[in-house]
Amino acid sequence: MEKQNKMNLGTVCIQGGWKAKKGESQVLPIYQSTTFKYETSDQMARLFDLEDEGYFYTRLANPTNDAVAKKIAKLEGGVAAICTSSGQAASMYAILNICGAGDHIVSSCNIYGGTFNLFGVTLPKLGIECTFIDSDASEEEIQKAFRPNTKALFGETISNPGLAVLDIEKFANIAHKNGVPLIIDNTFATPINCRPFEWGADIVTHSTTKYMDGHATQVGGVIVDSGNFDWMAHKDKFPGLTSPDDSYHGIIYAEKFGKMAYITKATAQLMRDMGSIPSPFNCFLLNLGLETLHLRVPRHCENALKVAKFLHDDPRIAWVNYCGLEDNKYYALAQKYLPNGSCGVISFGLKGGREESIKFMDNLDFISIVTHVADARTCVLHPASHTHRQLSDEQLREAGIAPDLIRLSVGIEDVEDIINDIKQALDKQ
Ligand SMILES: *Cc1c(COP(=O)(O)O)cnc(C)c1O
């Protein structure tokens, strides 16, 4: 374990998490079992009391899932992680682990649509309110959203679908001045391009459905804790971690588990009571994806930059949004936080608007129309016709989505072929 901490990211992608002992499976095995056997009643009782570590029921913990969580924790430079059944479950648990009815969070408004709904519509039904702020606003402006009952600040490293780059240090400063953790959804950047803990974030979440899996085979999520947030220093704000848990014989998580408190509570309490674990088979698939993450992500970025430059220079294209382009609003922030590349997702619009964009998509050859981003295959989506179909042009603009916006997720095929497919579709317009 000591030695593994010194490994570089590419090595962690391959070697992290599972370490086979003599005669064991070299490849991470799939423990497709709900349950685990013990020899005495007392052995099992000690597990239930959190006195011994061990597996007993897969809703609480499973060796395959744990190995993958450990690998991702190492990739992010955190102390512990928990895999969830989806990215949405990861976002929900990251908040519910420290918030209850009567609490409040502050979130960037530049976030994934599902998370926007979770924070804006579903969590309020549970008594947790959210104030959305423009992530580009000044510290003073963002500060105004904080209340005495605020428990977390949330943002995305690179937002989906807006592709805004977050000033993570600015956000960390604001969060810490207010005595709350900064939670970052790092799905689009992945730890290969950005490790938010190095910029002051406290907790990181992912939809592992995207680049981490990379092949569009499983839906999953993960929560990683840096172990850096001092819950005991803000004892009154976080009673769930700093006062006795009646459902666990009065354990005080922050006292008993120290830096492991946040993830231990998420496992022992939230997973126990609400489920949302991934299947071990899905974690096995995710692990296969992680084994090549360090090879795929640079290729996605290299391809996307070439495609973005091609679109930028084509007179038929009205606008292109990609933070790797020098004239992009977020270029300077991307240079700081994502010096090796950002992600493979680009958005752009065709001159002629909505109708032209639809025609263009229908004319594509191997680039496919799917509701997905961030996997090996290049794909497109037209939010105005698909995910946001019910909205008028006016409503779309209010939601920050241009009616002509095409979201292009550049894959890892040969970039010449990707550009040729786009070219031939434009020629048919
Ligand atoms: C897709 C996505 C999610 C939701 O993840 P699911 O795995 O689809 O539940 C959350 N955040 C971001 C940034 C995403 O792209």
Short mmCIF file of C-alpha atoms and ligand atoms in Angstrom, two decimals:
data_model
loop_
_atom_site.label_atom_id
_atom_site.label_comp_id
_atom_site.label_asym_id
_atom_site.label_seq_id
_atom_site.Cartn_x
_atom_site.Cartn_y
_atom_site.Cartn_z
CA MET A 1 0.00 0.00 0.00
CA GLU A 2 2.82 2.41 0.90
CA LYS A 3 4.46 1.81 -2.45
CA GLN A 4 1.23 2.36 -4.42
CA ASN A 5 0.93 5.94 -3.17
CA LYS A 6 4.05 6.87 -5.09
CA MET A 7 2.76 5.55 -8.42
CA ASN A 8 2.04 7.87 -11.31
CA LEU A 9 -1.51 8.11 -12.63
CA GLY A 10 -0.98 5.79 -15.60
CA THR A 11 0.29 3.08 -13.28
CA VAL A 12 -2.61 3.57 -10.87
CA CYS A 13 -5.02 3.12 -13.80
CA ILE A 14 -3.60 -0.37 -14.30
CA GLN A 15 -2.31 -1.43 -10.88
CA GLY A 16 -4.49 0.49 -8.39
CA GLY A 17 -7.20 -1.09 -6.26
CA TRP A 18 -6.89 -4.86 -6.72
CA LYS A 19 -3.66 -6.58 -5.78
CA ALA A 20 -3.65 -10.34 -6.28
CA LYS A 21 -2.02 -12.46 -3.59
CA LYS A 22 -0.35 -15.83 -4.26
CA GLY A 23 -2.55 -18.02 -6.42
CA GLU A 24 -5.33 -15.42 -6.71
CA SER A 25 -6.88 -14.06 -9.88
CA GLN A 26 -4.50 -11.59 -11.54
CA VAL A 27 -7.51 -9.77 -13.02
CA LEU A 28 -9.99 -8.10 -10.63
CA PRO A 29 -12.55 -10.88 -9.94
CA ILE A 30 -16.31 -10.29 -10.04
CA TYR A 31 -17.66 -11.13 -6.57
CA GLN A 32 -21.18 -11.60 -7.88
CA SER A 33 -22.51 -12.57 -4.45
CA THR A 34 -24.96 -10.81 -2.19
CA THR A 35 -23.49 -12.34 0.92
CA PHE A 36 -20.28 -13.50 2.66
CA LYS A 37 -19.81 -16.38 5.08
CA TYR A 38 -18.46 -16.34 8.68
CA GLU A 39 -17.54 -19.08 11.13
CA THR A 40 -18.87 -17.73 14.40
CA SER A 41 -21.78 -15.55 15.35
CA ASP A 42 -19.41 -13.21 17.16
CA GLN A 43 -17.34 -12.63 14.00
CA MET A 44 -20.44 -11.40 12.23
CA ALA A 45 -21.57 -9.31 15.22
CA ARG A 46 -18.27 -7.43 15.23
CA LEU A 47 -18.80 -6.49 11.58
CA PHE A 48 -22.22 -5.08 12.36
CA ASP A 49 -20.72 -3.00 15.17
CA LEU A 50 -18.10 -1.64 12.73
CA GLU A 51 -15.48 -3.15 15.08
CA ASP A 52 -13.92 -5.36 12.39
CA GLU A 53 -13.61 -4.73 8.68
CA GLY A 54 -15.07 -7.31 6.35
CA TYR A 55 -17.82 -8.05 3.90
CA PHE A 56 -21.21 -9.35 4.86
CA TYR A 57 -23.82 -7.97 2.47
CA THR A 58 -23.24 -6.36 -0.92
CA ARG A 59 -25.54 -3.38 -0.29
CA LEU A 60 -22.99 -2.27 2.32
CA ALA A 61 -19.78 -3.39 0.68
CA ASN A 62 -18.47 -5.77 -1.96
CA PRO A 63 -14.83 -6.64 -2.76
CA THR A 64 -15.13 -5.90 -6.52
CA ASN A 65 -16.83 -2.56 -5.92
CA ASP A 66 -14.33 -1.66 -3.18
CA ALA A 67 -11.31 -2.37 -5.36
CA VAL A 68 -12.65 -0.03 -8.03
CA ALA A 69 -13.47 2.65 -5.43
CA LYS A 70 -9.89 2.36 -4.08
CA LYS A 71 -8.45 2.79 -7.56
CA ILE A 72 -10.53 5.94 -8.18
CA ALA A 73 -9.63 7.32 -4.71
CA LYS A 74 -5.94 6.94 -5.63
CA LEU A 75 -6.45 8.54 -9.04
CA GLU A 76 -8.03 11.58 -7.38
CA GLY A 77 -5.50 11.64 -4.53
CA GLY A 78 -8.23 11.08 -1.93
CA VAL A 79 -8.36 8.91 1.20
CA ALA A 80 -11.47 6.86 0.38
CA ALA A 81 -14.29 6.48 -2.13
CA ILE A 82 -17.63 4.78 -2.59
CA CYS A 83 -19.08 3.57 -5.88
CA THR A 84 -22.76 4.27 -6.57
CA SER A 85 -25.30 2.97 -9.07
CA SER A 86 -25.22 6.20 -11.14
CA GLY A 87 -23.72 9.65 -11.27
CA GLN A 88 -27.04 11.02 -10.04
CA ALA A 89 -26.88 8.79 -6.94
CA ALA A 90 -23.33 10.06 -6.29
CA SER A 91 -24.47 13.71 -6.40
CA MET A 92 -27.48 12.95 -4.19
CA TYR A 93 -25.49 11.04 -1.53
CA ALA A 94 -22.67 13.60 -1.55
CA ILE A 95 -25.26 16.15 -0.37
CA LEU A 96 -27.47 13.93 1.82
CA ASN A 97 -24.39 12.76 3.75
CA ILE A 98 -24.06 16.26 5.26
CA CYS A 99 -27.50 17.85 4.79
CA GLY A 100 -30.98 17.29 6.17
CA ALA A 101 -34.30 19.11 6.22
CA GLY A 102 -33.75 22.78 7.07
CA ASP A 103 -30.31 22.91 5.45
CA HIS A 104 -29.18 24.84 2.38
CA ILE A 105 -26.53 24.48 -0.31
CA VAL A 106 -25.03 26.86 -2.87
CA SER A 107 -24.36 25.57 -6.37
CA SER A 108 -23.02 26.87 -9.64
CA CYS A 109 -25.85 27.14 -12.16
CA ASN A 110 -23.48 25.78 -14.83
CA ILE A 111 -24.08 22.12 -14.05
CA TYR A 112 -25.50 18.97 -15.59
CA GLY A 113 -29.30 19.15 -16.17
CA GLY A 114 -30.01 16.13 -13.96
CA THR A 115 -28.09 17.68 -11.07
CA PHE A 116 -29.85 21.01 -11.66
CA ASN A 117 -33.22 19.24 -11.26
CA LEU A 118 -32.02 17.28 -8.22
CA PHE A 119 -30.90 20.46 -6.44
CA GLY A 120 -33.66 22.74 -7.71
CA VAL A 121 -36.72 20.47 -7.53
CA THR A 122 -36.18 17.16 -5.72
CA LEU A 123 -33.98 18.14 -2.75
CA PRO A 124 -36.31 21.05 -1.83
CA LYS A 125 -39.09 18.43 -1.43
CA LEU A 126 -36.88 16.88 1.28
CA GLY A 127 -36.43 20.29 2.91
CA ILE A 128 -32.96 21.03 1.48
CA GLU A 129 -32.86 24.31 -0.42
CA CYS A 130 -30.39 25.37 -3.07
CA THR A 131 -29.33 28.79 -4.29
CA PHE A 132 -27.83 28.76 -7.79
CA ILE A 133 -25.11 31.27 -8.59
CA ASP A 134 -23.24 32.17 -11.76
CA SER A 135 -19.85 30.47 -11.36
CA ASP A 136 -18.17 33.41 -13.14
CA ALA A 137 -19.46 35.91 -10.54
CA SER A 138 -17.04 37.55 -8.11
CA GLU A 139 -16.32 36.13 -4.62
CA GLU A 140 -18.33 38.98 -3.11
CA GLU A 141 -21.31 38.24 -5.31
CA ILE A 142 -21.23 34.49 -4.58
CA GLN A 143 -20.79 35.17 -0.86
CA LYS A 144 -24.24 36.81 -0.80
CA ALA A 145 -25.86 33.43 -1.48
CA PHE A 146 -24.55 31.94 1.80
CA ARG A 147 -26.78 31.59 4.86
CA PRO A 148 -26.11 30.38 8.42
CA ASN A 149 -27.62 26.99 7.45
CA THR A 150 -25.52 26.55 4.27
CA LYS A 151 -23.69 23.19 4.33
CA ALA A 152 -21.87 22.88 0.99
CA LEU A 153 -20.75 24.61 -2.19
CA PHE A 154 -21.02 22.66 -5.46
CA GLY A 155 -19.66 23.06 -9.01
CA GLU A 156 -18.42 21.14 -12.07
CA THR A 157 -14.79 21.31 -13.25
CA ILE A 158 -16.02 21.52 -16.87
CA SER A 159 -19.77 21.90 -17.05
CA ASN A 160 -22.00 19.62 -19.11
CA PRO A 161 -23.32 20.89 -21.55
CA GLY A 162 -22.21 24.54 -21.13
CA LEU A 163 -18.46 23.68 -21.12
CA ALA A 164 -17.72 26.41 -18.57
CA VAL A 165 -14.42 25.92 -16.71
CA LEU A 166 -14.68 26.43 -12.96
CA ASP A 167 -12.23 28.57 -10.98
CA ILE A 168 -11.80 25.85 -8.35
CA GLU A 169 -9.44 27.89 -6.11
CA LYS A 170 -11.95 30.76 -5.98
CA PHE A 171 -14.72 28.32 -5.07
CA ALA A 172 -12.56 26.59 -2.41
CA ASN A 173 -11.77 29.96 -0.79
CA ILE A 174 -15.43 30.91 -0.60
CA ALA A 175 -16.45 27.49 0.76
CA HIS A 176 -13.75 27.48 3.44
CA LYS A 177 -14.45 31.06 4.52
CA ASN A 178 -17.97 29.85 5.22
CA GLY A 179 -16.84 26.68 7.01
CA VAL A 180 -18.32 24.29 4.44
CA PRO A 181 -16.77 21.73 2.05
CA LEU A 182 -16.40 22.30 -1.69
CA ILE A 183 -17.89 19.43 -3.70
CA ILE A 184 -16.73 19.15 -7.32
CA ASP A 185 -18.26 17.01 -10.07
CA ASN A 186 -15.09 16.10 -12.01
CA THR A 187 -16.80 13.91 -14.66
CA PHE A 188 -15.67 15.72 -17.82
CA ALA A 189 -12.09 16.52 -16.78
CA THR A 190 -11.34 13.14 -15.11
CA PRO A 191 -8.36 12.94 -12.73
CA ILE A 192 -6.12 12.54 -15.77
CA ASN A 193 -6.66 16.21 -16.67
CA CYS A 194 -7.54 17.78 -13.32
CA ARG A 195 -7.36 16.71 -9.68
CA PRO A 196 -9.63 19.16 -7.81
CA PHE A 197 -8.19 18.22 -4.37
CA GLU A 198 -4.90 19.85 -5.44
CA TRP A 199 -6.81 23.14 -5.82
CA GLY A 200 -8.61 22.95 -2.47
CA ALA A 201 -11.76 20.92 -3.21
CA ASP A 202 -12.82 18.62 -0.36
CA ILE A 203 -15.08 16.06 -2.05
CA VAL A 204 -15.19 14.92 -5.68
CA THR A 205 -18.02 13.14 -7.50
CA HIS A 206 -18.16 11.50 -10.92
CA SER A 207 -20.59 10.00 -13.31
CA THR A 208 -18.38 7.00 -14.13
CA THR A 209 -20.80 6.39 -17.02
CA LYS A 210 -18.72 8.83 -19.10
CA TYR A 211 -14.94 8.83 -19.67
CA MET A 212 -14.09 6.56 -16.74
CA ASP A 213 -16.05 3.72 -18.33
CA GLY A 214 -15.37 5.16 -21.76
CA HIS A 215 -17.23 2.48 -23.73
CA ALA A 216 -20.85 3.28 -22.82
CA THR A 217 -21.36 -0.09 -21.14
CA GLN A 218 -22.44 0.77 -17.58
CA VAL A 219 -24.15 3.56 -15.67
CA GLY A 220 -22.30 4.35 -12.45
CA GLY A 221 -21.02 7.00 -10.08
CA VAL A 222 -18.44 7.54 -7.37
CA ILE A 223 -17.85 9.87 -4.42
CA VAL A 224 -14.25 10.50 -3.32
CA ASP A 225 -13.22 12.23 -0.09
CA SER A 226 -9.94 14.14 0.22
CA GLY A 227 -10.01 13.61 3.99
CA ASN A 228 -9.05 17.28 4.35
CA PHE A 229 -12.24 18.84 5.66
CA ASP A 230 -12.17 19.16 9.45
CA TRP A 231 -15.73 18.25 10.47
CA MET A 232 -14.96 18.57 14.18
CA ALA A 233 -13.84 22.19 13.65
CA HIS A 234 -17.41 22.91 12.49
CA LYS A 235 -19.09 20.60 14.97
CA ASP A 236 -22.45 22.36 15.07
CA LYS A 237 -22.82 22.55 11.30
CA PHE A 238 -22.40 18.82 10.67
CA PRO A 239 -24.14 16.94 13.51
CA GLY A 240 -24.48 13.82 11.33
CA LEU A 241 -20.71 13.40 11.46
CA THR A 242 -19.91 14.96 14.82
CA SER A 243 -22.64 13.72 17.15
CA PRO A 244 -23.74 10.15 18.04
CA ASP A 245 -25.53 8.11 15.35
CA ASP A 246 -28.43 6.43 17.14
CA SER A 247 -28.76 3.93 14.31
CA TYR A 248 -25.17 2.75 14.98
CA HIS A 249 -24.94 2.39 18.77
CA GLY A 250 -24.06 6.06 19.18
CA ILE A 251 -20.92 6.06 17.02
CA ILE A 252 -19.51 9.55 16.29
CA TYR A 253 -18.13 9.12 12.77
CA ALA A 254 -15.64 12.00 12.85
CA GLU A 255 -14.20 10.79 16.18
CA LYS A 256 -14.06 7.10 15.42
CA PHE A 257 -13.00 7.19 11.78
CA GLY A 258 -11.09 10.51 11.44
CA LYS A 259 -10.27 11.15 7.77
CA MET A 260 -12.42 8.16 6.76
CA ALA A 261 -15.54 9.57 8.49
CA TYR A 262 -17.39 10.96 5.46
CA ILE A 263 -17.12 7.83 3.29
CA THR A 264 -17.72 5.50 6.27
CA LYS A 265 -20.95 7.36 7.05
CA ALA A 266 -22.03 7.28 3.38
CA THR A 267 -21.49 3.51 3.39
CA ALA A 268 -22.72 2.52 6.84
CA GLN A 269 -25.73 4.83 6.92
CA LEU A 270 -26.82 6.04 3.45
CA MET A 271 -26.14 2.82 1.55
CA ARG A 272 -27.60 0.77 4.37
CA ASP A 273 -30.81 2.79 4.39
CA MET A 274 -31.23 3.81 0.75
CA GLY A 275 -29.33 1.33 -1.43
CA SER A 276 -28.12 2.55 -4.86
CA ILE A 277 -25.10 0.29 -5.02
CA PRO A 278 -23.65 -0.68 -8.38
CA SER A 279 -23.67 -4.32 -9.39
CA PRO A 280 -20.23 -5.95 -9.05
CA PHE A 281 -20.40 -6.79 -12.75
CA ASN A 282 -20.79 -3.09 -13.60
CA CYS A 283 -17.79 -2.26 -11.41
CA PHE A 284 -15.81 -4.92 -13.27
CA LEU A 285 -16.69 -3.21 -16.57
CA LEU A 286 -15.83 0.18 -15.09
CA ASN A 287 -12.45 -1.17 -14.02
CA LEU A 288 -11.68 -2.31 -17.55
CA GLY A 289 -12.40 1.24 -18.70
CA LEU A 290 -10.18 2.72 -16.00
CA GLU A 291 -7.27 0.55 -17.16
CA THR A 292 -7.02 2.67 -20.32
CA LEU A 293 -8.25 6.05 -19.00
CA HIS A 294 -4.75 7.57 -19.19
CA LEU A 295 -4.47 6.53 -22.86
CA ARG A 296 -7.98 7.47 -23.98
CA VAL A 297 -8.37 10.90 -22.37
CA PRO A 298 -5.36 12.53 -24.12
CA ARG A 299 -6.58 11.10 -27.45
CA HIS A 300 -10.12 12.51 -26.88
CA CYS A 301 -8.57 15.93 -26.18
CA GLU A 302 -6.16 15.83 -29.11
CA ASN A 303 -8.97 14.85 -31.51
CA ALA A 304 -11.41 17.40 -30.05
CA LEU A 305 -8.94 20.26 -30.43
CA LYS A 306 -8.39 19.38 -34.10
CA VAL A 307 -12.14 19.14 -34.73
CA ALA A 308 -12.77 22.42 -32.84
CA LYS A 309 -10.12 24.19 -34.97
CA PHE A 310 -11.64 22.77 -38.15
CA LEU A 311 -15.14 24.00 -37.16
CA HIS A 312 -13.75 27.35 -36.05
CA ASP A 313 -12.23 27.94 -39.49
CA ASP A 314 -15.21 26.72 -41.56
CA PRO A 315 -17.37 29.62 -42.87
CA ARG A 316 -20.56 27.53 -42.56
CA ILE A 317 -20.20 27.36 -38.78
CA ALA A 318 -21.70 30.25 -36.77
CA TRP A 319 -19.88 29.67 -33.48
CA VAL A 320 -17.78 27.07 -31.59
CA ASN A 321 -17.45 26.60 -27.83
CA TYR A 322 -14.33 24.66 -26.74
CA CYS A 323 -12.05 25.91 -23.98
CA GLY A 324 -8.96 24.72 -25.86
CA LEU A 325 -9.51 27.45 -28.48
CA GLU A 326 -7.51 30.60 -27.76
CA ASP A 327 -10.46 32.94 -28.27
CA ASN A 328 -12.67 30.98 -25.84
CA LYS A 329 -13.97 32.75 -22.75
CA TYR A 330 -12.52 30.00 -20.55
CA TYR A 331 -9.14 29.60 -22.28
CA ALA A 332 -7.15 31.23 -19.42
CA LEU A 333 -8.88 29.14 -16.73
CA ALA A 334 -8.38 26.01 -18.85
CA GLN A 335 -4.64 26.79 -19.14
CA LYS A 336 -4.47 26.96 -15.35
CA TYR A 337 -6.60 23.99 -14.34
CA LEU A 338 -6.41 21.80 -17.47
CA PRO A 339 -2.94 22.37 -18.94
CA ASN A 340 -2.85 18.93 -20.59
CA GLY A 341 -6.26 19.20 -22.23
CA SER A 342 -9.89 19.60 -21.16
CA CYS A 343 -12.25 16.98 -22.61
CA GLY A 344 -13.63 15.66 -25.89
CA VAL A 345 -16.91 17.57 -25.84
CA ILE A 346 -17.46 20.58 -28.11
CA SER A 347 -20.59 22.60 -28.78
CA PHE A 348 -21.23 24.60 -31.92
CA GLY A 349 -23.96 26.05 -34.12
CA LEU A 350 -24.51 26.19 -37.88
CA LYS A 351 -25.32 29.36 -39.75
CA GLY A 352 -29.01 29.11 -40.53
CA GLY A 353 -29.95 28.01 -37.02
CA ARG A 354 -32.11 25.15 -35.79
CA GLU A 355 -33.20 23.74 -39.18
CA GLU A 356 -29.65 23.63 -40.54
CA SER A 357 -28.39 21.93 -37.38
CA ILE A 358 -31.03 19.19 -37.69
CA LYS A 359 -30.23 18.61 -41.37
CA PHE A 360 -26.51 18.43 -40.60
CA MET A 361 -27.03 15.74 -37.98
CA ASP A 362 -29.15 13.62 -40.31
CA ASN A 363 -26.42 13.84 -42.95
CA LEU A 364 -23.69 12.43 -40.72
CA ASP A 365 -22.41 8.97 -41.57
CA PHE A 366 -20.71 7.08 -38.72
CA ILE A 367 -21.02 9.90 -36.19
CA SER A 368 -24.17 8.78 -34.40
CA ILE A 369 -27.11 10.54 -32.80
CA VAL A 370 -27.31 9.31 -29.19
CA THR A 371 -28.18 10.63 -25.75
CA HIS A 372 -24.70 10.17 -24.38
CA VAL A 373 -21.33 11.86 -24.22
CA ALA A 374 -17.78 10.94 -23.43
CA ASP A 375 -17.27 7.49 -24.83
CA ALA A 376 -14.99 6.04 -27.48
CA ARG A 377 -17.43 6.66 -30.36
CA THR A 378 -18.00 10.13 -31.75
CA CYS A 379 -21.61 11.18 -31.24
CA VAL A 380 -23.92 14.19 -31.46
CA LEU A 381 -27.03 15.50 -29.76
CA HIS A 382 -29.23 18.49 -30.56
CA PRO A 383 -30.68 19.59 -27.19
CA ALA A 384 -33.41 21.71 -28.85
CA SER A 385 -34.76 18.60 -30.65
CA HIS A 386 -33.95 16.03 -27.97
CA THR A 387 -33.26 16.63 -24.27
CA HIS A 388 -34.93 20.08 -24.22
CA ARG A 389 -37.54 19.38 -26.91
CA GLN A 390 -40.50 20.80 -24.98
CA LEU A 391 -39.00 24.31 -24.84
CA SER A 392 -39.60 27.19 -27.28
CA ASP A 393 -36.62 29.07 -28.76
CA GLU A 394 -37.21 31.80 -26.20
CA GLN A 395 -37.25 29.33 -23.29
CA LEU A 396 -34.16 27.61 -24.66
CA ARG A 397 -32.23 30.88 -24.64
CA GLU A 398 -33.34 31.48 -21.05
CA ALA A 399 -31.93 28.06 -20.16
CA GLY A 400 -28.64 29.07 -21.79
CA ILE A 401 -29.07 26.72 -24.75
CA ALA A 402 -28.93 28.18 -28.26
CA PRO A 403 -31.61 26.66 -30.55
CA ASP A 404 -28.87 25.75 -33.05
CA LEU A 405 -26.54 24.20 -30.42
CA ILE A 406 -25.09 20.84 -31.41
CA ARG A 407 -23.22 18.96 -28.73
CA LEU A 408 -20.47 16.93 -30.33
CA SER A 409 -18.65 14.34 -28.23
CA VAL A 410 -15.43 13.61 -30.06
CA GLY A 411 -14.36 9.99 -29.79
CA ILE A 412 -11.04 8.26 -30.26
CA GLU A 413 -11.43 7.18 -33.88
CA ASP A 414 -8.93 8.47 -36.45
CA VAL A 415 -9.48 12.23 -36.38
CA GLU A 416 -9.15 12.51 -40.15
CA ASP A 417 -12.25 10.35 -40.53
CA ILE A 418 -14.19 12.36 -37.93
CA ILE A 419 -13.42 15.60 -39.77
CA ASN A 420 -14.25 14.00 -43.13
CA ASP A 421 -17.64 12.86 -41.83
CA ILE A 422 -18.40 16.41 -40.62
CA LYS A 423 -17.16 17.82 -43.94
CA GLN A 424 -19.35 15.58 -46.08
CA ALA A 425 -22.41 16.39 -43.93
CA LEU A 426 -21.73 20.14 -44.31
CA ASP A 427 -21.28 19.72 -48.07
CA LYS A 428 -24.78 18.19 -48.31
CA GLN A 429 -26.45 21.17 -46.57
C1 LIG B 1 -23.99 12.29 -16.92
C2 LIG B 1 -23.61 13.21 -15.84
C3 LIG B 1 -24.16 13.07 -14.55
C4 LIG B 1 -25.21 12.04 -14.22
O1 LIG B 1 -24.65 10.78 -14.29
P1 LIG B 1 -25.48 9.42 -14.58
O2 LIG B 1 -24.40 8.41 -14.49
O3 LIG B 1 -26.09 9.57 -15.93
O4 LIG B 1 -26.48 9.31 -13.49
C5 LIG B 1 -23.71 13.94 -13.56
N1 LIG B 1 -22.81 14.89 -13.82
C6 LIG B 1 -22.28 15.05 -15.06
C7 LIG B 1 -21.28 16.13 -15.28
C8 LIG B 1 -22.65 14.22 -16.10
O5 LIG B 1 -22.14 14.39 -17.33
#
